[in-house]
Backbone atoms as SQL, in Angstrom:
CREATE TABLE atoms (id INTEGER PRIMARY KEY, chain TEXT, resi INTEGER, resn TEXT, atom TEXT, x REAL, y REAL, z REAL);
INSERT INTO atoms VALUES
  (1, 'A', 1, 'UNK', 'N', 0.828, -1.190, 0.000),
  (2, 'A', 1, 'UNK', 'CA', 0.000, 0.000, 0.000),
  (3, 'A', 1, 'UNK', 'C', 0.867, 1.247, 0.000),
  (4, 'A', 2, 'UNK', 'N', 1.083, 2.620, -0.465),
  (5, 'A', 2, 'UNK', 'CA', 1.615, 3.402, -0.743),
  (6, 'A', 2, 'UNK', 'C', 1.149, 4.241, 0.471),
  (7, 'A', 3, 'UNK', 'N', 2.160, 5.220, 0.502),
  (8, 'A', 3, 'UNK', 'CA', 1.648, 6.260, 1.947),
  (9, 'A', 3, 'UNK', 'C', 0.950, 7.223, 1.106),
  (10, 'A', 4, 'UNK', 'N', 0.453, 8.425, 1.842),
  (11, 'A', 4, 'UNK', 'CA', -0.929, 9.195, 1.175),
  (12, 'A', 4, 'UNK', 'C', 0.419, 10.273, 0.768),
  (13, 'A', 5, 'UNK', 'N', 1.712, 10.528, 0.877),
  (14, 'A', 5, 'UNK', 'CA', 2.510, 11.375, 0.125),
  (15, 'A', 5, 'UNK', 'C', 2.635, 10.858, -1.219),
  (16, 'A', 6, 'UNK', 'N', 2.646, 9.754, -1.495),
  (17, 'A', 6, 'UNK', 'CA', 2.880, 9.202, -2.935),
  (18, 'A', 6, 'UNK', 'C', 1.630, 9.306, -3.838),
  (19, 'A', 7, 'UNK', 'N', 0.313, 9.373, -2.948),
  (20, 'A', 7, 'UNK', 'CA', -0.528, 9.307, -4.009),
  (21, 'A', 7, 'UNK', 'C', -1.269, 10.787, -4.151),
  (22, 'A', 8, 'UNK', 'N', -0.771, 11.596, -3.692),
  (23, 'A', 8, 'UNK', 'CA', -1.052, 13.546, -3.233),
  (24, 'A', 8, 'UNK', 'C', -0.759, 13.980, -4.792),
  (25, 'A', 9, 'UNK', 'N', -1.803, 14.418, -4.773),
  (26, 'A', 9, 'UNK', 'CA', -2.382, 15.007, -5.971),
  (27, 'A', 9, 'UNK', 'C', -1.512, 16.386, -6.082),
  (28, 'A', 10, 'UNK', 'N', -0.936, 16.792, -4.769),
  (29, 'A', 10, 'UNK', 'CA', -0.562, 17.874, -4.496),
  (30, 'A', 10, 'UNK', 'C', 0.990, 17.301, -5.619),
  (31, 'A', 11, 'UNK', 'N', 1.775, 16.474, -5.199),
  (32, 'A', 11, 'UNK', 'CA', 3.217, 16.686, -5.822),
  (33, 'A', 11, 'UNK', 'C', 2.957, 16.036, -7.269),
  (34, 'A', 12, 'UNK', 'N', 1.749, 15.255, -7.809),
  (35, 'A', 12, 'UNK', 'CA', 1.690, 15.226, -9.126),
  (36, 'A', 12, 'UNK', 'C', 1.527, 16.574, -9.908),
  (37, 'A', 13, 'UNK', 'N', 0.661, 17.548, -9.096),
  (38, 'A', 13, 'UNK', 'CA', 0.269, 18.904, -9.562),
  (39, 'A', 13, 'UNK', 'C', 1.418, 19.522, -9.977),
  (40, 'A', 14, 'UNK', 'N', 2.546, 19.406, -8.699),
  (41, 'A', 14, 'UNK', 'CA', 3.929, 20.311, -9.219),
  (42, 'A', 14, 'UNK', 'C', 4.398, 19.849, -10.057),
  (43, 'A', 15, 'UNK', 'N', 4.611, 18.339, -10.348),
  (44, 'A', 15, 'UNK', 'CA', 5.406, 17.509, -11.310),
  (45, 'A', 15, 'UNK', 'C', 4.596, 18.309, -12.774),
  (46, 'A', 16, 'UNK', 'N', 3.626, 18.426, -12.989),
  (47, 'A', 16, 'UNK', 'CA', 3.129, 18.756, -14.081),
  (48, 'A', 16, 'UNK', 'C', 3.348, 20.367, -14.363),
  (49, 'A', 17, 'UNK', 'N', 3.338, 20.893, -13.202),
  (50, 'A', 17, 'UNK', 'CA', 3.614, 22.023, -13.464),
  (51, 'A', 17, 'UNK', 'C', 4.785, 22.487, -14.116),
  (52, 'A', 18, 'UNK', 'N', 5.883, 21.526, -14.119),
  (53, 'A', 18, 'UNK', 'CA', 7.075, 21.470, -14.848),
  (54, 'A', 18, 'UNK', 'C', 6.920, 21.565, -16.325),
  (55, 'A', 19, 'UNK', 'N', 5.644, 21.297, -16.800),
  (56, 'A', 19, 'UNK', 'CA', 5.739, 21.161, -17.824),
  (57, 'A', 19, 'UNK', 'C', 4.653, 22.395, -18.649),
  (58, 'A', 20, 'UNK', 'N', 4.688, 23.329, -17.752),
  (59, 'A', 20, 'UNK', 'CA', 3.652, 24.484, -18.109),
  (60, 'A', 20, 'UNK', 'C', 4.275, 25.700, -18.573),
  (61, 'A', 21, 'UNK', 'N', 3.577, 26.458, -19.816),
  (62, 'A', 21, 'UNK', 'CA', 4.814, 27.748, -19.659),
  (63, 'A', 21, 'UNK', 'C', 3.107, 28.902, -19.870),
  (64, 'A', 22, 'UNK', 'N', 3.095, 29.758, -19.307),
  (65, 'A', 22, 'UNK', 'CA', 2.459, 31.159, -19.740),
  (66, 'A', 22, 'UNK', 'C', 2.541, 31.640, -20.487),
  (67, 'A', 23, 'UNK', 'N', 1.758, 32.009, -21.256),
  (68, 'A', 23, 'UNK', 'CA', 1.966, 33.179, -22.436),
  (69, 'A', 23, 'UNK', 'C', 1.016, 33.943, -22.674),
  (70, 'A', 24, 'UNK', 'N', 1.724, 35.197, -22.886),
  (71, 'A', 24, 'UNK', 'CA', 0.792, 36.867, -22.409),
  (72, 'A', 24, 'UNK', 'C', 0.854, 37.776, -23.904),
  (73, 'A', 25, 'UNK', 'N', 0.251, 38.880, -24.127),
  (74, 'A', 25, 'UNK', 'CA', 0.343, 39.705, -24.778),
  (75, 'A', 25, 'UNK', 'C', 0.353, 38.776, -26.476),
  (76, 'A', 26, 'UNK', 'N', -0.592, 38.175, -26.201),
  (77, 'A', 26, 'UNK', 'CA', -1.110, 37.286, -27.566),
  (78, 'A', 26, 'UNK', 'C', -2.243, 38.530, -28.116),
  (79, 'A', 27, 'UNK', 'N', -2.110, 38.105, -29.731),
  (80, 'A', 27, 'UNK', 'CA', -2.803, 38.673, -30.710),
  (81, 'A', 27, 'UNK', 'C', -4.377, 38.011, -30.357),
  (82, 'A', 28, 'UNK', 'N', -5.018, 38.922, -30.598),
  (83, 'A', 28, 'UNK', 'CA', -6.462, 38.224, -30.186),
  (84, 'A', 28, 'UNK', 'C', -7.157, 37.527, -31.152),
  (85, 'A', 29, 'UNK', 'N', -6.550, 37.407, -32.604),
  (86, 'A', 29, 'UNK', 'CA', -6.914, 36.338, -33.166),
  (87, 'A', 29, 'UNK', 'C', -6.127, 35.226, -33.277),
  (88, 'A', 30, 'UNK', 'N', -5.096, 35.119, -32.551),
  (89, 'A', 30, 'UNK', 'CA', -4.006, 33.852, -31.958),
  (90, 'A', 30, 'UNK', 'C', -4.922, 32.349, -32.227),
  (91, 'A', 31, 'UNK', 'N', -4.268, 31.406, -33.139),
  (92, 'A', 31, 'UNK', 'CA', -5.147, 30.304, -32.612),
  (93, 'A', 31, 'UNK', 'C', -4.275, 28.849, -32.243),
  (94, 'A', 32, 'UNK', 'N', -5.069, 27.741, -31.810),
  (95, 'A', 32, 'UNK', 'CA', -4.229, 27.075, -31.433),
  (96, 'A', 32, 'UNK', 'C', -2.993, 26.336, -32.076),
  (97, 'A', 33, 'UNK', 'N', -3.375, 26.181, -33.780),
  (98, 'A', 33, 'UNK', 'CA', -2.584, 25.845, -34.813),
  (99, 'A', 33, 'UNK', 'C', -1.398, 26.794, -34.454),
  (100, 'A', 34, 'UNK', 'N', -1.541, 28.401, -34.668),
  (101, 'A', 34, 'UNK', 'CA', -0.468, 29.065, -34.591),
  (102, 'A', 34, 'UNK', 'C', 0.084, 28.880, -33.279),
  (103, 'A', 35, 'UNK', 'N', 0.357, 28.160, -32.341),
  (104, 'A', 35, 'UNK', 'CA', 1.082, 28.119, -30.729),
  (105, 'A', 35, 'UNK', 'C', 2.159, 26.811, -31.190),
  (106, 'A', 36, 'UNK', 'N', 1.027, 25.717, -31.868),
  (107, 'A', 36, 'UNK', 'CA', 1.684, 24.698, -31.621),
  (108, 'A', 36, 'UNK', 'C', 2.741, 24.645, -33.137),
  (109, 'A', 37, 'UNK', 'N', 2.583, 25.797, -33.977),
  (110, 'A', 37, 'UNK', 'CA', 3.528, 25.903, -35.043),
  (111, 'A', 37, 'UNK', 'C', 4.873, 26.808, -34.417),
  (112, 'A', 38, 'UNK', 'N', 4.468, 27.634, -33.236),
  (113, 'A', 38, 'UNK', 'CA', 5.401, 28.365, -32.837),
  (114, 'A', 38, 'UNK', 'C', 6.226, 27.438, -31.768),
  (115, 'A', 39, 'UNK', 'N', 5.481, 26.982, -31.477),
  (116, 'A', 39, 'UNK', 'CA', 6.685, 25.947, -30.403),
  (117, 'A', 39, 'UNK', 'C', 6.610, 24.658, -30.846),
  (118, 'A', 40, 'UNK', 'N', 6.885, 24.098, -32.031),
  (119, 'A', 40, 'UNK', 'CA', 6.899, 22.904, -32.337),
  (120, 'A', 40, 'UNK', 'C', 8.390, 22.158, -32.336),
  (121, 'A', 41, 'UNK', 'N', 9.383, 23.200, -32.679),
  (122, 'A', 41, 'UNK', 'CA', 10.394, 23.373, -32.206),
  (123, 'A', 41, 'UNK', 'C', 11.177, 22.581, -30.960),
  (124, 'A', 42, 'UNK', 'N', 10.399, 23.035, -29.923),
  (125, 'A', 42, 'UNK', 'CA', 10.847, 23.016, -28.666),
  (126, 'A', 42, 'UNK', 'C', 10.060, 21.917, -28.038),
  (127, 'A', 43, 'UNK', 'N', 8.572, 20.650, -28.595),
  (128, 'A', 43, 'UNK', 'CA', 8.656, 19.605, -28.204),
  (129, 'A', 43, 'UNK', 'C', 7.332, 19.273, -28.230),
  (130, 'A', 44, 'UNK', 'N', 6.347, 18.362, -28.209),
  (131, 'A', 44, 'UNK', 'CA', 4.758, 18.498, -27.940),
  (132, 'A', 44, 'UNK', 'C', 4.303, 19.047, -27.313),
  (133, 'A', 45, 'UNK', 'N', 3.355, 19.541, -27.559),
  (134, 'A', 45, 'UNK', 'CA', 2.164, 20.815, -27.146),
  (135, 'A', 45, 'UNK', 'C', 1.348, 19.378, -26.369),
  (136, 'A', 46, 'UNK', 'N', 1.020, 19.107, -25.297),
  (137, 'A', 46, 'UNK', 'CA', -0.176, 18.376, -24.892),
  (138, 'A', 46, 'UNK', 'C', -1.308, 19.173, -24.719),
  (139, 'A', 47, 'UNK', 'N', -1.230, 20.372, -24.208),
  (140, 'A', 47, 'UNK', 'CA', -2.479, 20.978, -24.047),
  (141, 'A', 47, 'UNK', 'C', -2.586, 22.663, -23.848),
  (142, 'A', 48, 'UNK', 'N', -3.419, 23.469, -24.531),
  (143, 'A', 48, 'UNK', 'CA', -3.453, 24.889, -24.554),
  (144, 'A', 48, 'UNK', 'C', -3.971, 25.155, -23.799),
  (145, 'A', 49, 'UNK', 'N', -4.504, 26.120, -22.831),
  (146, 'A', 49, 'UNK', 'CA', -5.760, 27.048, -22.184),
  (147, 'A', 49, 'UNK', 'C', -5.725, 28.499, -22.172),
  (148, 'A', 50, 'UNK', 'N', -6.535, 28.841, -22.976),
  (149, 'A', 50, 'UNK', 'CA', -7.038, 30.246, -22.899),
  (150, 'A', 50, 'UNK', 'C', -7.043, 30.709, -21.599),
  (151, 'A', 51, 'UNK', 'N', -7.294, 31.986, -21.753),
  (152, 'A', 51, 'UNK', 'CA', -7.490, 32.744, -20.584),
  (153, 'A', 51, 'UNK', 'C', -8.674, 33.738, -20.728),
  (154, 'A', 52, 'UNK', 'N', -9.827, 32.991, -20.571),
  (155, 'A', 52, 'UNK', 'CA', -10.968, 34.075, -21.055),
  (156, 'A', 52, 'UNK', 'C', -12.104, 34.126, -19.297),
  (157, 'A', 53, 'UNK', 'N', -12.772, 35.070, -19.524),
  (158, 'A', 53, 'UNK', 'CA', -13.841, 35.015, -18.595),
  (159, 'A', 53, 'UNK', 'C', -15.205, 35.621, -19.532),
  (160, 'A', 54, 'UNK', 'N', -16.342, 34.812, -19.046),
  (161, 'A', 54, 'UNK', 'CA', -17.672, 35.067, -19.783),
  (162, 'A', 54, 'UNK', 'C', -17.288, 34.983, -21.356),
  (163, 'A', 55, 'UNK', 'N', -16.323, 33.941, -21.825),
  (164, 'A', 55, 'UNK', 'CA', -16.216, 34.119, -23.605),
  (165, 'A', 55, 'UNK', 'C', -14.954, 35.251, -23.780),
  (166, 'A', 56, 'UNK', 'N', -14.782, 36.382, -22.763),
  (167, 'A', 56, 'UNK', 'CA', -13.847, 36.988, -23.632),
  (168, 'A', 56, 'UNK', 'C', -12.439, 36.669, -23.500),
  (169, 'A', 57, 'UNK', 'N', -11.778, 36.457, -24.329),
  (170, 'A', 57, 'UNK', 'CA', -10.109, 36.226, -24.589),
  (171, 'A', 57, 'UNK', 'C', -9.336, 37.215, -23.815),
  (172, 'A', 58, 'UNK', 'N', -8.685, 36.817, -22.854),
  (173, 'A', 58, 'UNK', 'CA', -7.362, 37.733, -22.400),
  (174, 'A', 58, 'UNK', 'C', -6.381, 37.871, -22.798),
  (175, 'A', 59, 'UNK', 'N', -6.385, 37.580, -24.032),
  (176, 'A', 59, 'UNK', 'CA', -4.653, 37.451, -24.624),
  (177, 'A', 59, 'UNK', 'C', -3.704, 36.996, -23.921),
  (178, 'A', 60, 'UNK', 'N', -4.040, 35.879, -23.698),
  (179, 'A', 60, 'UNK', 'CA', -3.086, 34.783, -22.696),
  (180, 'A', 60, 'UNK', 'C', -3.693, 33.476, -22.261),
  (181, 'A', 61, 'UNK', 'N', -2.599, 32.845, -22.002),
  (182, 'A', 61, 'UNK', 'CA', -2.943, 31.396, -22.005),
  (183, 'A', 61, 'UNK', 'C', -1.485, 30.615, -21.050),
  (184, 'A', 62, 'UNK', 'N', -2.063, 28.690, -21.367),
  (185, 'A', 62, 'UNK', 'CA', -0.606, 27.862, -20.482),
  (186, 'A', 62, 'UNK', 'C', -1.071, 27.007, -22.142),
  (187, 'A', 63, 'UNK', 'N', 0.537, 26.867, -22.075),
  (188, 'A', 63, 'UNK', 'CA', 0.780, 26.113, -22.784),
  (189, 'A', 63, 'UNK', 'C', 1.557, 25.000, -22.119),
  (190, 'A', 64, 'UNK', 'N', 0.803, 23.755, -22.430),
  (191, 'A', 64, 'UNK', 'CA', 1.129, 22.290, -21.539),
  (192, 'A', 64, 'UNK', 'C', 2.094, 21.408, -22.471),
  (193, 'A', 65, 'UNK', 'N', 3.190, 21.306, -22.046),
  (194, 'A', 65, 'UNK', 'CA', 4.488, 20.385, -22.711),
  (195, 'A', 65, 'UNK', 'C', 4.144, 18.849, -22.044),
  (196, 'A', 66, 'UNK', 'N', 4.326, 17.979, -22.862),
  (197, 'A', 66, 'UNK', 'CA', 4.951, 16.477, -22.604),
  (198, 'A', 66, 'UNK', 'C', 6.246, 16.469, -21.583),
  (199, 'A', 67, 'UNK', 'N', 6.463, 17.253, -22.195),
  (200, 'A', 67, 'UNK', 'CA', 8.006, 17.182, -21.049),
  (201, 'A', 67, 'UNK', 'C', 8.666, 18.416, -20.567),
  (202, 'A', 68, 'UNK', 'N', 9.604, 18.053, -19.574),
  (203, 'A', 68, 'UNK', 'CA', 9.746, 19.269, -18.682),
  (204, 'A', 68, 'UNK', 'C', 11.021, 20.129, -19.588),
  (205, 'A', 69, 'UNK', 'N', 11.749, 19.028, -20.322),
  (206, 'A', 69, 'UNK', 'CA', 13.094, 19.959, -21.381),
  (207, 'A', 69, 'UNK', 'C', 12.389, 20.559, -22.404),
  (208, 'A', 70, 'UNK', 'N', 11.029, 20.135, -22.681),
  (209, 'A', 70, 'UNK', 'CA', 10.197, 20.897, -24.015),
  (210, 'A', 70, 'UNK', 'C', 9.818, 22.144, -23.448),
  (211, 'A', 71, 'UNK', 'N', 9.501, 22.641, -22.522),
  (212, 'A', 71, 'UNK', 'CA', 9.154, 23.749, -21.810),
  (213, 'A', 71, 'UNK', 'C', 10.063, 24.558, -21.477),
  (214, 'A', 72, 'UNK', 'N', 11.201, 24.081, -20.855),
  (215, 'A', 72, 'UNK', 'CA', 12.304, 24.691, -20.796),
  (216, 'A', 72, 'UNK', 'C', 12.945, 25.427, -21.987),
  (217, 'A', 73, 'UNK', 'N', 12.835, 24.823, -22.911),
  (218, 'A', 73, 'UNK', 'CA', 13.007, 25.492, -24.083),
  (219, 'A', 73, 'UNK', 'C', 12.039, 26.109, -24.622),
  (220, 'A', 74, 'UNK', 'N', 10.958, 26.275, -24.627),
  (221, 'A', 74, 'UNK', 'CA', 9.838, 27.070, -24.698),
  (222, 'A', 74, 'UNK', 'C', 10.153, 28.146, -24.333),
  (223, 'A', 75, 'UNK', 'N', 10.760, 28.375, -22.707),
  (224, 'A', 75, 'UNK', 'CA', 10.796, 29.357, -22.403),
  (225, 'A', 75, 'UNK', 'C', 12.023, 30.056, -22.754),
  (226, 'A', 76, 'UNK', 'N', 12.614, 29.734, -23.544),
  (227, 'A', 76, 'UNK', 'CA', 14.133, 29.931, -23.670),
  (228, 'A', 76, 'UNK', 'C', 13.770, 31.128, -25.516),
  (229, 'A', 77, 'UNK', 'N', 12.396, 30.357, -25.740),
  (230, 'A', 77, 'UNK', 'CA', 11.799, 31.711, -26.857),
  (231, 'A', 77, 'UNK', 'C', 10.812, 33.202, -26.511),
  (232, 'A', 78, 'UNK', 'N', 11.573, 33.386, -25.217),
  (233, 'A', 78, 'UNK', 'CA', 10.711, 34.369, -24.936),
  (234, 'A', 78, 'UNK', 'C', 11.033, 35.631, -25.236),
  (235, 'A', 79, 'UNK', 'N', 10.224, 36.501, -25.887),
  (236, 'A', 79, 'UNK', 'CA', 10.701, 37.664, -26.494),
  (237, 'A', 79, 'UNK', 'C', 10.324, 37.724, -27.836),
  (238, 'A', 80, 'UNK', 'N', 10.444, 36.655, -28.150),
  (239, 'A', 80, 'UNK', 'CA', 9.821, 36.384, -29.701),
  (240, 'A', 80, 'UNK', 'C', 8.441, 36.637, -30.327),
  (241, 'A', 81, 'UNK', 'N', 8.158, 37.135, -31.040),
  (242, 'A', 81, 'UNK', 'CA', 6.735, 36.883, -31.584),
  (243, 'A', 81, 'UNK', 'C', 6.085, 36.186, -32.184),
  (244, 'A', 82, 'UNK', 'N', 4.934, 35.819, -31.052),
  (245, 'A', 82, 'UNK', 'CA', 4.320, 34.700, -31.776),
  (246, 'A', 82, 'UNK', 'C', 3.738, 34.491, -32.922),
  (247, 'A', 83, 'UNK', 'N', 3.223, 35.332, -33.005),
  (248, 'A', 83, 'UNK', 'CA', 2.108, 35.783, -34.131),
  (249, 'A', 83, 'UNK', 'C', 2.195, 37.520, -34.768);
């Protein structure tokens, strides 16, 4: 049986969080094709999220890596334009 630290949702959360990067000051017709053409580069895209409330777009989002060196390098394009 595993102790309740191994199965804590809490240190899978961080583990994944390794693999998250932010991104701000997006074009508001940004779409998901154009993210995963801009960082395709740097490793699989597993998963996007907007940043909207009631429908509207904040020009920002997480972009979710497979892996924690794909992100790392993600972030290593910052400054760049996405779109």
């Amino acid at each position: 049986r595993k102790r309740p630290s191994e199965t804590s949702t809490d240190s899978w959360g961080a583990e994944r969080a390794k693999t998250r990067v932010f991104i701000q000051n997006l074009d508001y017709h940004v779409t998901e094709d154009d993210v995963r053409t801009f960082f395709k580069d740097c490793g699989n895209v597993r998963n996007i999220r907007w940043s909207e409330k009631n429908g509207e777009f904040f020009c920002k989002g997480v972009v979710e890596f497979e892996s924690h060196d794909a992100a790392l390098k993600a972030v290593g394009k910052s400054g760049e334009m996405l779109r």
